[in-house]
Amino acid sequence: MKHSCQNCSKPIPLTKVFCSKDCKEAFFQKIAISIPKPFVKRLYFFCSEEEKEKEIFNFAKRHNWNKKIVKEKIEEAYNLYYECA
Ligand SMILES: [Zn+2]
């Protein structure tokens, strides 16, 4: 197996786990971030696109999380809760 960054899968030296500090942060944020189901429901069923953006922004800001990662997690959560149900 090739040794690669735990976050983005870029090949890296054996002594490293992540290719960059950003990747390390992103990886641990992805684990730490949890998206409440009612929040996902509200975003997808009761918000306009504009409201959705705003809600996600506030949510990320409140927890001091990266908005891009929060968005990914929300999409993941939505797929998990509503698409595959
Ligand atoms: Zn990486």
Coordinates of N, CA and C and ligand atoms in Angstrom, one line a residue:
M1 N 0.8 -1.2 0.0 CA 0.0 0.0 0.0 C 0.9 1.3 0.0
K2 N 0.5 2.2 -0.8 CA 1.2 3.5 -0.9 C 1.0 4.3 0.3
H3 N 2.0 5.0 0.8 CA 1.8 5.9 1.9 C 1.2 7.2 1.4
S4 N 0.1 7.6 1.9 CA -0.5 8.8 1.5 C -1.2 9.6 2.6
C5 N -1.4 10.9 2.3 CA -2.1 11.8 3.2 C -3.4 11.2 3.7
Q6 N -3.7 11.2 5.0 CA -4.9 10.7 5.5 C -6.1 11.5 5.0
N7 N -5.9 12.7 4.6 CA -7.0 13.6 4.3 C -7.2 13.6 2.8
C8 N -6.2 13.9 2.0 CA -6.4 14.1 0.5 C -5.8 13.0 -0.3
S9 N -5.1 12.0 0.3 CA -4.6 10.9 -0.4 C -3.4 11.2 -1.3
K10 N -2.8 12.4 -1.2 CA -1.6 12.7 -1.9 C -0.4 11.9 -1.4
P11 N 0.4 11.4 -2.2 CA 1.6 10.6 -1.7 C 2.5 11.5 -0.9
I12 N 2.9 11.0 0.3 CA 3.8 11.7 1.2 C 4.9 10.8 1.8
P13 N 5.9 11.4 2.4 CA 7.0 10.5 3.0 C 6.4 9.7 4.1
L14 N 7.0 8.5 4.3 CA 6.6 7.6 5.3 C 6.5 8.2 6.7
T15 N 7.4 9.2 7.0 CA 7.4 9.7 8.3 C 6.2 10.7 8.6
K16 N 5.5 11.0 7.6 CA 4.4 11.9 7.8 C 3.0 11.2 7.7
V17 N 2.0 11.9 8.3 CA 0.7 11.4 8.2 C -0.2 12.2 7.3
F18 N 0.1 13.5 7.3 CA -0.6 14.4 6.5 C 0.3 15.2 5.6
C19 N -0.1 15.7 4.4 CA 0.8 16.4 3.5 C 0.9 17.9 4.0
S20 N 0.0 18.4 4.7 CA 0.1 19.8 5.2 C -0.7 20.0 6.5
K21 N -0.4 21.2 7.1 CA -1.1 21.5 8.3 C -2.6 21.6 8.0
D22 N -3.0 22.2 6.9 CA -4.4 22.3 6.5 C -5.1 21.0 6.4
C23 N -4.4 20.0 5.8 CA -5.0 18.7 5.7 C -5.2 18.1 7.1
K24 N -4.2 18.3 8.0 CA -4.3 17.7 9.3 C -5.6 18.3 10.0
E25 N -5.7 19.6 9.9 CA -6.8 20.3 10.5 C -8.1 19.9 9.9
A26 N -8.2 19.8 8.6 CA -9.4 19.3 7.9 C -9.8 17.9 8.4
F27 N -8.8 17.1 8.5 CA -9.1 15.7 8.9 C -9.7 15.6 10.3
F28 N -9.2 16.4 11.2 CA -9.7 16.3 12.6 C -11.0 17.0 12.7
Q29 N -11.2 18.1 11.9 CA -12.5 18.8 11.9 C -13.6 17.9 11.4
K30 N -13.2 17.1 10.3 CA -14.2 16.2 9.8 C -14.7 15.2 10.8
I31 N -13.8 14.8 11.7 CA -14.2 13.8 12.7 C -15.0 14.5 13.8
A32 N -14.6 15.8 14.1 CA -15.2 16.5 15.2 C -16.6 17.0 14.9
I33 N -16.8 17.4 13.6 CA -18.0 18.1 13.3 C -19.1 17.1 13.2
S34 N -20.2 17.4 14.0 CA -21.4 16.6 13.8 C -22.6 17.5 13.5
I35 N -23.4 17.0 12.6 CA -24.5 17.8 12.1 C -25.8 17.3 12.6
P36 N -26.5 18.0 13.4 CA -27.8 17.5 13.9 C -28.8 17.3 12.8
K37 N -29.5 16.2 12.9 CA -30.5 15.9 11.9 C -31.6 17.0 11.7
P38 N -32.1 17.6 12.8 CA -33.1 18.6 12.6 C -32.5 19.8 11.8
F39 N -31.3 20.1 12.0 CA -30.6 21.2 11.3 C -30.6 20.9 9.8
V40 N -30.2 19.7 9.4 CA -30.2 19.2 8.0 C -31.6 19.4 7.4
K41 N -32.6 18.9 8.1 CA -34.0 18.9 7.7 C -34.4 20.4 7.4
R42 N -34.1 21.2 8.4 CA -34.5 22.7 8.2 C -33.8 23.3 7.0
L43 N -32.5 23.0 6.8 CA -31.8 23.5 5.7 C -32.4 23.1 4.3
Y44 N -32.7 21.8 4.2 CA -33.1 21.3 2.9 C -34.6 21.5 2.6
F45 N -35.4 21.5 3.7 CA -36.8 21.6 3.4 C -37.5 22.9 3.7
F46 N -36.9 23.7 4.5 CA -37.5 25.0 4.9 C -36.8 26.2 4.6
C47 N -35.6 26.1 4.0 CA -34.8 27.3 3.7 C -34.6 27.5 2.2
S48 N -34.6 28.7 1.8 CA -34.2 29.0 0.4 C -32.7 28.9 0.3
E49 N -32.2 28.9 -0.9 CA -30.7 28.7 -1.1 C -30.0 29.8 -0.3
E50 N -30.5 31.0 -0.3 CA -29.9 32.1 0.4 C -29.8 31.9 1.9
E51 N -31.0 31.5 2.4 CA -31.1 31.2 3.9 C -30.2 30.1 4.3
K52 N -30.1 29.1 3.4 CA -29.3 27.9 3.6 C -27.8 28.3 3.8
E53 N -27.3 29.1 2.9 CA -26.0 29.6 2.9 C -25.7 30.3 4.3
K54 N -26.6 31.2 4.6 CA -26.5 32.0 5.8 C -26.5 31.1 7.1
E55 N -27.4 30.1 7.1 CA -27.4 29.2 8.2 C -26.1 28.4 8.4
I56 N -25.6 27.9 7.3 CA -24.4 27.2 7.3 C -23.2 28.0 7.7
F57 N -23.2 29.3 7.3 CA -22.2 30.2 7.7 C -22.2 30.4 9.2
N58 N -23.4 30.7 9.7 CA -23.5 30.9 11.2 C -23.2 29.7 12.0
F59 N -23.6 28.5 11.5 CA -23.3 27.3 12.2 C -21.8 27.0 12.3
A60 N -21.1 27.2 11.1 CA -19.7 27.0 11.1 C -19.0 28.0 12.0
K61 N -19.4 29.3 11.9 CA -18.8 30.3 12.7 C -19.0 30.1 14.2
R62 N -20.2 29.7 14.6 CA -20.5 29.4 16.0 C -19.5 28.4 16.6
H63 N -19.2 27.4 15.8 CA -18.4 26.3 16.3 C -16.9 26.5 15.9
N64 N -16.7 27.6 15.2 CA -15.3 27.8 14.7 C -14.8 26.7 13.8
W65 N -15.7 26.3 12.9 CA -15.3 25.3 12.0 C -15.1 25.8 10.6
N66 N -14.4 25.1 9.7 CA -14.2 25.5 8.4 C -15.6 25.3 7.6
K67 N -16.0 26.4 6.9 CA -17.3 26.3 6.3 C -17.4 25.3 5.2
K68 N -16.3 25.1 4.5 CA -16.2 24.1 3.4 C -16.4 22.7 3.9
I69 N -15.8 22.4 5.0 CA -15.9 21.1 5.6 C -17.3 20.9 6.2
V70 N -17.8 21.9 6.8 CA -19.2 21.9 7.3 C -20.2 21.5 6.2
K71 N -20.0 22.2 5.1 CA -20.9 22.0 3.9 C -20.8 20.5 3.4
E72 N -19.6 20.0 3.4 CA -19.4 18.6 3.0 C -20.1 17.7 3.9
K73 N -20.0 18.0 5.2 CA -20.6 17.1 6.2 C -22.1 17.2 6.1
I74 N -22.6 18.4 5.8 CA -24.1 18.5 5.7 C -24.6 17.7 4.6
E75 N -23.9 17.8 3.4 CA -24.3 17.0 2.3 C -24.3 15.5 2.6
E76 N -23.2 15.1 3.3 CA -23.1 13.7 3.7 C -24.3 13.3 4.6
A77 N -24.6 14.2 5.5 CA -25.6 13.9 6.5 C -27.0 13.8 5.7
Y78 N -27.2 14.7 4.8 CA -28.4 14.7 4.0 C -28.6 13.4 3.3
N79 N -27.5 13.0 2.6 CA -27.5 11.7 1.8 C -27.8 10.6 2.8
L80 N -27.2 10.6 3.9 CA -27.4 9.5 4.9 C -28.8 9.5 5.4
Y81 N -29.4 10.6 5.8 CA -30.7 10.7 6.4 C -31.8 10.6 5.4
Y82 N -31.7 11.2 4.3 CA -32.8 11.4 3.4 C -32.8 10.8 2.0
E83 N -31.6 10.6 1.5 CA -31.5 10.1 0.1 C -31.6 8.6 0.1
C84 N -30.9 7.9 1.1 CA -30.8 6.5 1.1 C -31.9 5.9 2.0
A85 N -32.8 6.7 2.6 CA -33.8 6.2 3.5 C -34.8 5.3 2.7
Ligands
ZN1 ZN -3.3 16.2 2.2

